[in-house]
Each structure stands twice: as structure tokens, then as C-alpha cells.
mmCIF file of C-alpha atoms in Angstrom:
data_model
loop_
_atom_site.group_PDB
_atom_site.id
_atom_site.type_symbol
_atom_site.label_atom_id
_atom_site.label_comp_id
_atom_site.label_asym_id
_atom_site.label_seq_id
_atom_site.Cartn_x
_atom_site.Cartn_y
_atom_site.Cartn_z
ATOM 1 C CA UNK A 124 5.418 -19.669 -34.312
ATOM 2 C CA UNK A 125 4.773 -16.485 -36.301
ATOM 3 C CA UNK A 126 3.343 -13.318 -34.871
ATOM 4 C CA UNK A 127 -0.406 -13.685 -34.685
ATOM 5 C CA UNK A 128 -0.952 -10.382 -36.482
ATOM 6 C CA UNK A 129 1.097 -11.355 -39.534
ATOM 7 C CA UNK A 130 -0.245 -9.730 -42.717
ATOM 8 C CA UNK A 131 -1.090 -11.724 -45.801
ATOM 9 C CA UNK A 132 1.646 -11.414 -48.379
ATOM 10 C CA UNK A 133 1.338 -12.782 -51.890
ATOM 11 C CA UNK A 134 4.008 -15.222 -53.112
ATOM 12 C CA UNK A 135 5.206 -12.548 -55.543
ATOM 13 C CA UNK A 136 5.642 -9.991 -52.777
ATOM 14 C CA UNK A 137 7.590 -12.435 -50.635
ATOM 15 C CA UNK A 138 9.752 -13.480 -53.596
ATOM 16 C CA UNK A 139 10.588 -9.854 -54.401
ATOM 17 C CA UNK A 140 11.466 -9.106 -50.779
ATOM 18 C CA UNK A 141 13.739 -12.153 -50.618
ATOM 19 C CA UNK A 142 15.389 -11.068 -53.870
ATOM 20 C CA UNK A 143 16.146 -7.626 -52.416
ATOM 21 C CA UNK A 144 17.779 -9.187 -49.357
ATOM 22 C CA UNK A 145 19.650 -11.660 -51.512
ATOM 23 C CA UNK A 146 21.220 -8.887 -53.574
ATOM 24 C CA UNK A 147 22.071 -6.980 -50.392
ATOM 25 C CA UNK A 148 24.188 -9.843 -49.035
ATOM 26 C CA UNK A 149 25.896 -10.898 -52.261
ATOM 27 C CA UNK A 150 29.167 -9.348 -51.098
ATOM 28 C CA UNK A 151 29.121 -11.455 -47.927
ATOM 29 C CA UNK A 152 29.267 -14.638 -50.003
ATOM 30 C CA UNK A 153 31.896 -13.489 -52.479
ATOM 31 C CA UNK A 154 34.155 -11.691 -49.992
ATOM 32 C CA UNK A 155 36.861 -14.384 -50.136
ATOM 33 C CA UNK A 156 37.103 -13.952 -53.914
ATOM 34 C CA UNK A 157 37.114 -10.162 -54.121
ATOM 35 C CA UNK A 158 39.143 -9.609 -50.961
ATOM 36 C CA UNK A 159 41.628 -12.224 -52.108
ATOM 37 C CA UNK A 160 42.016 -10.323 -55.368
ATOM 38 C CA UNK A 161 42.545 -7.083 -53.458
ATOM 39 C CA UNK A 162 45.381 -8.740 -51.539
ATOM 40 C CA UNK A 163 46.926 -10.056 -54.776
ATOM 41 C CA UNK A 164 46.739 -6.558 -56.283
ATOM 42 C CA UNK A 165 48.193 -5.089 -53.045
ATOM 43 C CA UNK A 166 45.167 -2.839 -52.591
ATOM 44 C CA UNK A 167 44.894 -4.172 -49.022
ATOM 45 C CA UNK A 168 47.259 -6.189 -46.827
ATOM 46 C CA UNK A 169 46.589 -9.726 -45.640
ATOM 47 C CA UNK A 170 46.322 -8.398 -42.095
ATOM 48 C CA UNK A 171 43.800 -5.824 -43.316
ATOM 49 C CA UNK A 172 41.531 -8.370 -45.013
ATOM 50 C CA UNK A 173 39.882 -9.224 -41.715
ATOM 51 C CA UNK A 174 39.316 -5.546 -40.977
ATOM 52 C CA UNK A 175 37.729 -4.874 -44.369
ATOM 53 C CA UNK A 176 35.513 -7.959 -44.068
ATOM 54 C CA UNK A 177 34.588 -7.017 -40.511
ATOM 55 C CA UNK A 178 33.742 -3.434 -41.412
ATOM 56 C CA UNK A 179 31.252 -4.299 -44.135
ATOM 57 C CA UNK A 180 29.568 -7.153 -42.311
ATOM 58 C CA UNK A 181 29.285 -5.303 -39.005
ATOM 59 C CA UNK A 182 27.704 -2.294 -40.684
ATOM 60 C CA UNK A 183 25.238 -4.577 -42.478
ATOM 61 C CA UNK A 184 24.228 -5.827 -39.037
ATOM 62 C CA UNK A 185 24.114 -2.258 -37.777
ATOM 63 C CA UNK A 186 21.908 -1.300 -40.708
ATOM 64 C CA UNK A 187 19.474 -4.084 -39.801
ATOM 65 C CA UNK A 188 19.413 -3.074 -36.128
ATOM 66 C CA UNK A 189 19.007 0.641 -36.864
ATOM 67 C CA UNK A 190 16.287 -0.098 -39.373
ATOM 68 C CA UNK A 191 14.416 -2.138 -36.790
ATOM 69 C CA UNK A 192 14.481 0.716 -34.281
ATOM 70 C CA UNK A 193 14.508 3.890 -36.405
ATOM 71 C CA UNK A 194 13.169 3.414 -39.931
ATOM 72 C CA UNK A 195 9.457 3.773 -40.714
ATOM 73 C CA UNK A 196 7.991 0.491 -41.969
ATOM 74 C CA UNK A 197 5.258 2.308 -43.940
ATOM 75 C CA UNK A 198 7.993 3.878 -46.140
ATOM 76 C CA UNK A 199 9.600 0.544 -47.076
ATOM 77 C CA UNK A 200 9.456 1.179 -50.821
ATOM 78 C CA UNK A 201 11.175 4.580 -50.704
ATOM 79 C CA UNK A 202 13.768 3.327 -48.215
ATOM 80 C CA UNK A 203 14.593 0.401 -50.519
ATOM 81 C CA UNK A 204 15.105 2.726 -53.497
ATOM 82 C CA UNK A 205 17.428 5.073 -51.600
ATOM 83 C CA UNK A 206 19.457 2.268 -50.002
ATOM 84 C CA UNK A 207 19.965 0.445 -53.319
ATOM 85 C CA UNK A 208 21.227 3.566 -55.099
ATOM 86 C CA UNK A 209 23.607 4.385 -52.236
ATOM 87 C CA UNK A 210 24.988 0.834 -52.131
ATOM 88 C CA UNK A 211 25.594 0.813 -55.904
ATOM 89 C CA UNK A 212 27.358 4.195 -55.761
ATOM 90 C CA UNK A 213 29.639 2.939 -52.995
ATOM 91 C CA UNK A 214 30.477 -0.168 -55.034
ATOM 92 C CA UNK A 215 31.617 2.251 -57.741
ATOM 93 C CA UNK A 216 33.607 4.304 -55.228
ATOM 94 C CA UNK A 217 35.427 1.113 -54.184
ATOM 95 C CA UNK A 218 37.208 1.209 -57.565
ATOM 96 C CA UNK A 219 38.984 4.392 -56.470
ATOM 97 C CA UNK A 220 39.873 3.253 -52.943
ATOM 98 C CA UNK A 221 43.335 1.938 -52.060
ATOM 99 C CA UNK A 222 44.874 0.855 -48.778
ATOM 100 C CA UNK A 223 43.415 -0.752 -45.672
ATOM 101 C CA UNK A 224 41.941 2.460 -44.257
ATOM 102 C CA UNK A 225 40.255 3.757 -47.407
ATOM 103 C CA UNK A 226 38.921 0.345 -48.423
ATOM 104 C CA UNK A 227 37.578 -0.278 -44.917
ATOM 105 C CA UNK A 228 35.776 3.086 -44.876
ATOM 106 C CA UNK A 229 34.140 2.619 -48.282
ATOM 107 C CA UNK A 230 33.033 -0.953 -47.648
ATOM 108 C CA UNK A 231 31.720 -0.011 -44.185
ATOM 109 C CA UNK A 232 29.528 2.662 -45.771
ATOM 110 C CA UNK A 233 28.347 0.169 -48.394
ATOM 111 C CA UNK A 234 27.496 -2.295 -45.632
ATOM 112 C CA UNK A 235 25.236 0.215 -43.905
ATOM 113 C CA UNK A 236 23.178 0.696 -47.084
ATOM 114 C CA UNK A 237 23.091 -3.072 -47.671
ATOM 115 C CA UNK A 238 21.941 -3.592 -44.080
ATOM 116 C CA UNK A 239 18.949 -1.339 -44.634
ATOM 117 C CA UNK A 240 17.953 -3.543 -47.580
ATOM 118 C CA UNK A 241 18.299 -6.639 -45.385
ATOM 119 C CA UNK A 242 16.132 -4.945 -42.728
ATOM 120 C CA UNK A 243 13.268 -4.718 -45.205
ATOM 121 C CA UNK A 244 13.575 -8.379 -46.148
ATOM 122 C CA UNK A 245 13.785 -9.448 -42.503
ATOM 123 C CA UNK A 246 10.634 -7.465 -41.766
ATOM 124 C CA UNK A 247 8.745 -9.449 -44.381
ATOM 125 C CA UNK A 248 10.197 -12.782 -43.173
ATOM 126 C CA UNK A 249 9.247 -12.355 -39.501
ATOM 127 C CA UNK A 250 5.742 -11.194 -40.450
ATOM 128 C CA UNK A 251 5.102 -14.165 -42.731
ATOM 129 C CA UNK A 252 2.930 -17.117 -41.758
ATOM 130 C CA UNK A 253 5.904 -19.499 -41.378
ATOM 131 C CA UNK A 254 9.017 -17.422 -40.594
ATOM 132 C CA UNK A 255 11.461 -20.318 -40.105
ATOM 133 C CA UNK A 256 10.553 -21.888 -43.438
ATOM 134 C CA UNK A 257 10.578 -18.562 -45.313
ATOM 135 C CA UNK A 258 13.876 -17.757 -43.618
ATOM 136 C CA UNK A 259 15.259 -21.104 -44.758
ATOM 137 C CA UNK A 260 14.197 -20.371 -48.323
ATOM 138 C CA UNK A 261 15.851 -16.944 -48.058
ATOM 139 C CA UNK A 262 19.144 -18.502 -46.975
ATOM 140 C CA UNK A 263 19.015 -20.973 -49.876
ATOM 141 C CA UNK A 264 18.157 -18.339 -52.470
ATOM 142 C CA UNK A 265 20.870 -15.952 -51.330
ATOM 143 C CA UNK A 266 23.451 -18.724 -51.380
ATOM 144 C CA UNK A 267 22.467 -19.850 -54.884
ATOM 145 C CA UNK A 268 22.952 -16.269 -56.026
ATOM 146 C CA UNK A 269 26.302 -16.010 -54.218
ATOM 147 C CA UNK A 270 27.473 -19.311 -55.739
ATOM 148 C CA UNK A 271 26.458 -18.238 -59.238
ATOM 149 C CA UNK A 272 28.078 -14.824 -58.918
ATOM 150 C CA UNK A 273 31.176 -16.340 -57.320
ATOM 151 C CA UNK A 274 31.601 -18.788 -60.203
ATOM 152 C CA UNK A 275 31.012 -16.013 -62.731
ATOM 153 C CA UNK A 276 33.571 -13.725 -61.121
ATOM 154 C CA UNK A 277 36.197 -16.451 -60.706
ATOM 155 C CA UNK A 278 35.942 -17.837 -64.221
ATOM 156 C CA UNK A 279 34.807 -14.962 -66.441
ATOM 157 C CA UNK A 280 34.896 -11.465 -64.941
ATOM 158 C CA UNK A 281 38.089 -11.369 -62.854
ATOM 159 C CA UNK A 282 40.340 -13.116 -65.436
ATOM 160 C CA UNK A 283 39.329 -10.417 -67.946
ATOM 161 C CA UNK A 284 38.670 -7.299 -65.852
ATOM 162 C CA UNK A 285 40.396 -7.973 -62.531
ATOM 163 C CA UNK A 286 39.022 -6.991 -59.145
ATOM 164 C CA UNK A 287 37.678 -3.759 -60.649
ATOM 165 C CA UNK A 288 35.381 -5.757 -62.901
ATOM 166 C CA UNK A 289 34.162 -7.728 -59.896
ATOM 167 C CA UNK A 290 33.079 -4.626 -57.991
ATOM 168 C CA UNK A 291 31.593 -3.074 -61.133
ATOM 169 C CA UNK A 292 29.446 -6.187 -61.648
ATOM 170 C CA UNK A 293 28.397 -6.042 -58.004
ATOM 171 C CA UNK A 294 27.392 -2.383 -58.350
ATOM 172 C CA UNK A 295 25.209 -3.009 -61.389
ATOM 173 C CA UNK A 296 23.489 -5.916 -59.636
ATOM 174 C CA UNK A 297 22.849 -3.793 -56.548
ATOM 175 C CA UNK A 298 20.642 -1.491 -58.610
ATOM 176 C CA UNK A 299 18.085 -4.266 -59.228
ATOM 177 C CA UNK A 300 16.220 -3.608 -55.921
ATOM 178 C CA UNK A 301 15.131 -0.308 -57.475
ATOM 179 C CA UNK A 302 12.821 -2.416 -59.670
ATOM 180 C CA UNK A 303 11.989 -5.028 -57.036
ATOM 181 C CA UNK A 304 10.875 -2.291 -54.621
ATOM 182 C CA UNK A 305 7.670 -1.927 -56.649
ATOM 183 C CA UNK A 306 6.860 -5.652 -56.360
ATOM 184 C CA UNK A 307 7.708 -6.318 -52.691
ATOM 185 C CA UNK A 308 5.223 -5.197 -49.975
ATOM 186 C CA UNK A 309 4.894 -1.425 -49.991
ATOM 187 C CA UNK A 310 4.943 -1.218 -46.198
ATOM 188 C CA UNK A 311 5.707 -3.199 -43.039
ATOM 189 C CA UNK A 312 2.956 -3.441 -40.443
ATOM 190 C CA UNK A 313 4.204 -2.643 -36.909
ATOM 191 C CA UNK A 314 4.874 -5.561 -34.586
ATOM 192 C CA UNK A 315 3.113 -5.656 -31.228
ATOM 193 C CA UNK A 316 4.585 -3.283 -28.643
ATOM 194 C CA UNK A 317 6.611 -4.853 -25.839
ATOM 195 C CA UNK A 318 3.860 -4.010 -23.348
ATOM 196 C CA UNK A 319 1.414 -6.044 -25.418
ATOM 197 C CA UNK A 320 3.657 -8.925 -26.472
ATOM 198 C CA UNK A 321 5.287 -9.328 -23.056
ATOM 199 C CA UNK A 322 8.775 -9.086 -24.554
ATOM 200 C CA UNK A 323 11.570 -8.026 -22.197
ATOM 201 C CA UNK A 324 15.323 -8.346 -22.205
ATOM 202 C CA UNK A 325 16.545 -11.140 -19.946
ATOM 203 C CA UNK A 326 18.903 -14.096 -20.016
ATOM 204 C CA UNK A 327 16.197 -16.051 -21.858
ATOM 205 C CA UNK A 328 16.160 -13.526 -24.719
ATOM 206 C CA UNK A 329 19.856 -12.594 -24.769
ATOM 207 C CA UNK A 330 21.267 -16.138 -24.804
ATOM 208 C CA UNK A 331 19.683 -17.163 -28.145
ATOM 209 C CA UNK A 332 21.260 -14.121 -29.789
ATOM 210 C CA UNK A 333 24.585 -15.041 -28.162
ATOM 211 C CA UNK A 334 24.356 -18.506 -29.737
ATOM 212 C CA UNK A 335 23.663 -16.997 -33.143
ATOM 213 C CA UNK A 336 26.556 -14.555 -32.706
ATOM 214 C CA UNK A 337 29.063 -17.245 -31.722
ATOM 215 C CA UNK A 338 28.071 -19.715 -34.426
ATOM 216 C CA UNK A 339 28.403 -17.047 -37.101
ATOM 217 C CA UNK A 340 31.766 -15.984 -35.639
ATOM 218 C CA UNK A 341 32.790 -19.603 -36.221
ATOM 219 C CA UNK A 342 31.763 -19.357 -39.851
ATOM 220 C CA UNK A 343 32.971 -15.820 -40.533
ATOM 221 C CA UNK A 344 36.513 -16.268 -39.259
ATOM 222 C CA UNK A 345 37.138 -19.384 -41.339
ATOM 223 C CA UNK A 346 35.324 -18.074 -44.428
ATOM 224 C CA UNK A 347 37.214 -14.769 -44.605
ATOM 225 C CA UNK A 348 40.548 -16.620 -44.808
ATOM 226 C CA UNK A 349 39.417 -19.581 -46.884
ATOM 227 C CA UNK A 350 41.338 -18.524 -50.006
ATOM 228 C CA UNK A 351 44.781 -18.146 -48.333
ATOM 229 C CA UNK A 352 44.155 -21.361 -46.380
ATOM 230 C CA UNK A 353 43.236 -23.099 -49.631
ATOM 231 C CA UNK A 354 46.463 -21.940 -51.266
ATOM 232 C CA UNK A 355 48.463 -23.378 -48.360
ATOM 233 C CA UNK A 356 46.600 -26.666 -48.866
ATOM 234 C CA UNK A 357 47.780 -26.724 -52.488
ATOM 235 C CA UNK A 358 45.174 -24.864 -54.565
ATOM 236 C CA UNK A 359 46.216 -22.174 -57.037
ATOM 237 C CA UNK A 360 44.318 -18.870 -57.094
ATOM 238 C CA UNK A 361 41.631 -19.965 -59.550
ATOM 239 C CA UNK A 362 41.307 -23.364 -57.889
ATOM 240 C CA UNK A 363 40.754 -21.706 -54.503
ATOM 241 C CA UNK A 364 38.122 -19.385 -55.985
ATOM 242 C CA UNK A 365 36.334 -22.284 -57.658
ATOM 243 C CA UNK A 366 36.432 -24.162 -54.345
ATOM 244 C CA UNK A 367 34.684 -21.209 -52.711
ATOM 245 C CA UNK A 368 31.928 -21.394 -55.311
ATOM 246 C CA UNK A 369 31.672 -25.140 -54.635
ATOM 247 C CA UNK A 370 31.290 -24.494 -50.906
ATOM 248 C CA UNK A 371 28.413 -22.167 -51.726
ATOM 249 C CA UNK A 372 26.767 -24.997 -53.677
ATOM 250 C CA UNK A 373 27.066 -27.225 -50.600
ATOM 251 C CA UNK A 374 25.447 -24.469 -48.589
ATOM 252 C CA UNK A 375 22.489 -24.594 -50.979
ATOM 253 C CA UNK A 376 22.193 -28.324 -50.383
ATOM 254 C CA UNK A 377 22.361 -27.839 -46.615
ATOM 255 C CA UNK A 378 19.774 -25.069 -46.678
ATOM 256 C CA UNK A 379 17.438 -27.088 -48.884
ATOM 257 C CA UNK A 380 17.563 -30.014 -46.475
ATOM 258 C CA UNK A 381 17.024 -27.648 -43.538
ATOM 259 C CA UNK A 382 13.931 -26.066 -45.113
ATOM 260 C CA UNK A 383 12.355 -29.527 -45.094
ATOM 261 C CA UNK A 384 13.666 -30.538 -41.671
ATOM 262 C CA UNK A 385 13.260 -27.326 -39.667
ATOM 263 C CA UNK A 386 9.776 -28.267 -38.456
ATOM 264 C CA UNK A 387 10.746 -31.878 -37.713
ATOM 265 C CA UNK A 388 13.983 -31.575 -35.715
ATOM 266 C CA UNK A 389 14.366 -30.209 -32.190
ATOM 267 C CA UNK A 390 16.013 -26.800 -32.321
ATOM 268 C CA UNK A 391 18.559 -26.937 -29.486
ATOM 269 C CA UNK A 392 19.926 -30.477 -30.112
ATOM 270 C CA UNK A 393 20.265 -29.670 -33.815
ATOM 271 C CA UNK A 394 22.256 -26.518 -33.126
ATOM 272 C CA UNK A 395 24.448 -28.324 -30.573
ATOM 273 C CA UNK A 396 25.214 -30.979 -33.199
ATOM 274 C CA UNK A 397 26.067 -28.227 -35.689
ATOM 275 C CA UNK A 398 28.545 -26.666 -33.244
ATOM 276 C CA UNK A 399 30.197 -30.029 -32.615
ATOM 277 C CA UNK A 400 30.545 -30.692 -36.342
ATOM 278 C CA UNK A 401 31.972 -27.229 -37.055
ATOM 279 C CA UNK A 402 34.522 -27.631 -34.274
ATOM 280 C CA UNK A 403 35.535 -31.045 -35.598
ATOM 281 C CA UNK A 404 35.832 -29.823 -39.200
ATOM 282 C CA UNK A 405 37.929 -26.739 -38.466
ATOM 283 C CA UNK A 406 40.171 -28.623 -36.028
ATOM 284 C CA UNK A 407 40.804 -31.289 -38.659
ATOM 285 C CA UNK A 408 41.587 -28.699 -41.347
ATOM 286 C CA UNK A 409 44.142 -27.131 -39.003
ATOM 287 C CA UNK A 410 46.018 -30.427 -38.757
ATOM 288 C CA UNK A 411 46.156 -31.169 -42.489
ATOM 289 C CA UNK A 412 49.657 -31.160 -44.025
ATOM 290 C CA UNK A 413 50.370 -28.958 -47.079
ATOM 291 C CA UNK A 414 49.185 -30.519 -50.330
ATOM 292 C CA UNK A 415 46.095 -32.191 -48.829
ATOM 293 C CA UNK A 416 43.807 -30.646 -51.406
ATOM 294 C CA UNK A 417 41.243 -33.453 -51.427
ATOM 295 C CA UNK A 418 40.879 -33.592 -47.636
ATOM 296 C CA UNK A 419 40.729 -29.795 -47.477
ATOM 297 C CA UNK A 420 37.986 -29.719 -50.128
ATOM 298 C CA UNK A 421 35.952 -32.386 -48.299
ATOM 299 C CA UNK A 422 36.254 -30.463 -45.027
ATOM 300 C CA UNK A 423 35.157 -27.251 -46.737
ATOM 301 C CA UNK A 424 32.201 -29.023 -48.350
ATOM 302 C CA UNK A 425 31.005 -30.319 -44.965
ATOM 303 C CA UNK A 426 31.574 -26.872 -43.490
ATOM 304 C CA UNK A 427 29.361 -25.325 -46.168
ATOM 305 C CA UNK A 428 26.597 -27.895 -45.657
ATOM 306 C CA UNK A 429 26.456 -27.368 -41.889
ATOM 307 C CA UNK A 430 26.611 -23.584 -42.344
ATOM 308 C CA UNK A 431 23.311 -23.181 -44.145
ATOM 309 C CA UNK A 432 21.639 -26.181 -42.549
ATOM 310 C CA UNK A 433 21.734 -24.546 -39.123
ATOM 311 C CA UNK A 434 20.651 -20.998 -40.035
ATOM 312 C CA UNK A 435 16.861 -21.578 -40.194
ATOM 313 C CA UNK A 436 17.054 -23.071 -36.700
ATOM 314 C CA UNK A 437 18.281 -19.686 -35.443
ATOM 315 C CA UNK A 438 14.874 -18.235 -36.266
ATOM 316 C CA UNK A 439 13.197 -21.126 -34.480
ATOM 317 C CA UNK A 440 15.437 -20.555 -31.453
ATOM 318 C CA UNK A 441 14.403 -16.882 -31.344
ATOM 319 C CA UNK A 442 10.680 -17.680 -31.593
ATOM 320 C CA UNK A 443 11.013 -20.177 -28.730
ATOM 321 C CA UNK A 444 12.223 -17.323 -26.519
ATOM 322 C CA UNK A 445 9.832 -14.678 -27.898
ATOM 323 C CA UNK A 446 6.747 -15.787 -29.876
ATOM 324 C CA UNK A 447 5.931 -12.168 -30.842
ATOM 325 C CA UNK A 448 8.721 -12.091 -33.454
ATOM 326 C CA UNK A 449 10.554 -9.071 -32.055
ATOM 327 C CA UNK A 450 13.607 -11.167 -31.132
ATOM 328 C CA UNK A 451 13.523 -12.996 -34.473
ATOM 329 C CA UNK A 452 13.800 -9.630 -36.201
ATOM 330 C CA UNK A 453 17.216 -9.193 -34.576
ATOM 331 C CA UNK A 454 18.549 -12.607 -35.640
ATOM 332 C CA UNK A 455 20.041 -11.312 -38.932
ATOM 333 C CA UNK A 456 21.797 -8.521 -37.035
ATOM 334 C CA UNK A 457 23.282 -11.049 -34.581
ATOM 335 C CA UNK A 458 24.297 -13.283 -37.486
ATOM 336 C CA UNK A 459 26.009 -10.438 -39.291
ATOM 337 C CA UNK A 460 27.720 -9.073 -36.191
ATOM 338 C CA UNK A 461 29.029 -12.542 -35.416
ATOM 339 C CA UNK A 462 30.210 -12.879 -39.018
ATOM 340 C CA UNK A 463 32.098 -9.606 -38.566
ATOM 341 C CA UNK A 464 33.545 -10.419 -35.156
ATOM 342 C CA UNK A 465 35.056 -13.658 -36.460
ATOM 343 C CA UNK A 466 37.229 -12.026 -39.171
ATOM 344 C CA UNK A 467 38.099 -9.159 -36.830
ATOM 345 C CA UNK A 468 39.405 -11.549 -34.191
ATOM 346 C CA UNK A 469 41.160 -13.639 -36.816
ATOM 347 C CA UNK A 470 42.993 -10.572 -38.118
ATOM 348 C CA UNK A 471 44.803 -10.292 -34.775
ATOM 349 C CA UNK A 472 46.223 -13.817 -34.972
ATOM 350 C CA UNK A 473 47.292 -13.724 -38.626
ATOM 351 C CA UNK A 474 51.060 -13.452 -38.773
ATOM 352 C CA UNK A 475 52.196 -11.843 -42.023
ATOM 353 C CA UNK A 476 51.144 -14.278 -44.759
ATOM 354 C CA UNK A 477 50.402 -17.075 -42.268
ATOM 355 C CA UNK A 478 46.700 -17.676 -41.467
ATOM 356 C CA UNK A 479 47.227 -21.222 -40.136
ATOM 357 C CA UNK A 480 45.832 -20.442 -36.659
ATOM 358 C CA UNK A 481 42.444 -19.273 -37.988
ATOM 359 C CA UNK A 482 40.782 -22.745 -38.058
ATOM 360 C CA UNK A 483 41.574 -23.219 -34.360
ATOM 361 C CA UNK A 484 39.945 -19.890 -33.584
ATOM 362 C CA UNK A 485 36.845 -21.014 -35.481
ATOM 363 C CA UNK A 486 36.786 -24.230 -33.472
ATOM 364 C CA UNK A 487 36.923 -22.299 -30.197
ATOM 365 C CA UNK A 488 33.921 -20.188 -31.234
ATOM 366 C CA UNK A 489 31.998 -23.357 -32.111
ATOM 367 C CA UNK A 490 32.725 -24.995 -28.753
ATOM 368 C CA UNK A 491 31.656 -21.851 -26.891
ATOM 369 C CA UNK A 492 28.404 -21.721 -28.862
ATOM 370 C CA UNK A 493 27.688 -25.323 -27.913
ATOM 371 C CA UNK A 494 28.208 -24.528 -24.234
ATOM 372 C CA UNK A 495 25.872 -21.526 -24.423
ATOM 373 C CA UNK A 496 23.249 -23.721 -26.073
ATOM 374 C CA UNK A 497 23.387 -26.079 -23.104
ATOM 375 C CA UNK A 498 22.774 -23.063 -20.852
ATOM 376 C CA UNK A 499 19.789 -22.086 -23.037
ATOM 377 C CA UNK A 500 18.382 -25.562 -22.635
ATOM 378 C CA UNK A 501 18.874 -25.485 -18.871
ATOM 379 C CA UNK A 502 17.149 -22.078 -18.642
ATOM 380 C CA UNK A 503 14.168 -23.376 -20.583
ATOM 381 C CA UNK A 504 13.882 -26.503 -18.441
ATOM 382 C CA UNK A 505 14.072 -24.390 -15.288
ATOM 383 C CA UNK A 506 11.341 -22.069 -16.602
ATOM 384 C CA UNK A 507 9.118 -25.056 -17.351
ATOM 385 C CA UNK A 508 9.664 -26.427 -13.859
ATOM 386 C CA UNK A 509 8.692 -23.084 -12.314
ATOM 387 C CA UNK A 510 5.612 -22.919 -14.536
ATOM 388 C CA UNK A 511 4.560 -26.408 -13.503
ATOM 389 C CA UNK A 512 4.849 -25.513 -9.802
ATOM 390 C CA UNK A 513 2.702 -22.435 -10.313
#
């Protein structure tokens, strides 16, 4: 349920806010393409790919969290303008970076600016009349944009202008929020204080964020190494990049189905089923022999569908634990931090050019998330029993 003090936003304001957030997370969706190109050009090492991916995603999450606690909601428009300009400048600075350390530093700084943009979008989502549905639409829209940009980069920009052209295109796109800032809501109304809403940190509020973190670690670890895994399966460089764009299309399909089903399916059983499916998919991919391009593509397609299908249920899980919306505002940060932790952990098990162990790591994250979900369910049942006795 949404916060009962949610302001009335017009469809145009919501659409503009979602567009800002979509642009902010474009790099998350096209990381396998651009980072793969950086490896090919020897701008970063294969071992460093996970570190670069981790740095940007974790600072996006940090930007969301810091925005939630430090930035003034009434200055949303000005904050959006500043963050967009900084992010675009850092995309340009990426063209001059070389080596794992320099590339990690530049992309980490870019992630912080992008995270501030996501904070503004999240603020609008959790204050809307139907946060889970609006969140589902946000996930679909951002994935459509990532799929379109991924296909454009793989088939038009990178073949002509290399990885430099990819980051230049990203930088130009990142300037668009400077226009959208004047269409989105000018300010964010404050959420109810903890003393009023009754929110407090406890196992009941921490565990849902742990589930979100672990499920996104499942996704992030596999996604960051999808291109080298695809090449082992038998895809050439362009084929692997096109496969990534195809996975993004499957995410759109999964998110579209979820936006219709999120109010009809039980949250915890749905997320448990998602964890089971992700574990099964990544375990199967690990066992495929070289040259199994068709089976690999099918597994990746299912992976993409489950990915976006489950994300709107994260918002529902947060609202079950805290109806005020304060916990839901931290869901994107937990998602992004989990997405960063997955590649970071994977980078420690990559051996030279061999990323074969990464799918098993993803499967272990998925199984752990399923176990935590069962604990969440048990906590909720215990709380209901106590309430009934009282």
C-alpha cells in the first residue's frame, strides 16, 4: 500500500521522473557490452571488469541512499540538473581513462551522480498512489531503453566508433534529464517521520532488504560476465552483444507480465519461485558444453524474463514490512548494492580468461535468497500469531 500522504502527480510528471531514472541506469544495462569492449581494447583486464562494474553500481546505490538521507526534496529540480551535468562530464572523462584503477575511479564517480538521479525517481515512485505498479512500469521502461541502446551500440556505434563512441553516446543521452527536470515534479514532499509512521529497524525490516540484495547479487554476477560466458558457449563478439540486447527484450516481457500480475500474486511465494528458477538456470548454464549456443541463449532468455518479473515484487515486499514507504525508498539502493556485490565477488573467482565458475556463484546467491525468504515468511506468521493472541 502507498503512503497515505502521497501527493497527486500528473501522468506527465510521473513519466518525466521515470525517464530521468531510466537514463540514469542505462549504463547498468549495457555494462556487458561496453565493459566487454574495454577488455577487448585492453583498457581494463578481465579480472578488473568485476571491479569496474561493482564500483559504478555500488556508487549508484550509495547515491540513492545518500539522497534519501541528505538531499533536500524541495530542491529536486536543481539537484537533477547538477547531477545530470556531472554524470555526462564523467562519461566524457571515461574516454581519457585507462587501466583498472583509473577506469574504476571515473565510473565510480559517474555512478554517484547517476544514483542521485535515481533517488529523485524513487522518491516519485514511492509517493505515487500505486508504488508497486509504477515501479513495475519503471523497470519495463528502463529495460526497453537499455535494450534499444544496447542494440544500437552493438550494431551501429561500436563497429564504427569503438568503445569511445559508446561512452560518447551515453554522455549525450545523460544530458536529457536537464530538460526533463522541468517536467517532473519540482519537489518531493517529506515522508512521515519514523515517530509518526512507527518505522524502526528490526529483523522484519532488514530481512526484506537482504532478500533484494541477494537476488540482485544473483543477477549482477551472471550479467557482468555474460559476454565472456557467451563467447565460451560459441558466440562471436557481435553475436554475444546481440544476445545481451535480446536478453533485455525478454526482461521487458517479464516486467510487462509482472506489472499486470503484481497485485494478483502472493509476494513471498512468487519471489521464492524466482530464486528457484534463477538457481536452476545458472546451474544448467554452468554444465553446458562449449558450442551449446542455442541452449545458452534459451537459458539467458529465461534468466532475463525472471529478472524483471520479480523486481516489482521487491517493492511489495518492502511495503508489507513498512506501509509508510520509508523502507520501499531503500529498495533501489539494496538492488544496486546487490548488483555490485555480485560482480565484485565474481571477480575473485575468475581465473585469467576463465569465468566458468561465475554461474555457480549466481546459483548460490539465489539459493540463499530463497532461504531468507522462508525466514521472512516465518517472521510474518509469528507476528500474526502474536497479534492474534493480543
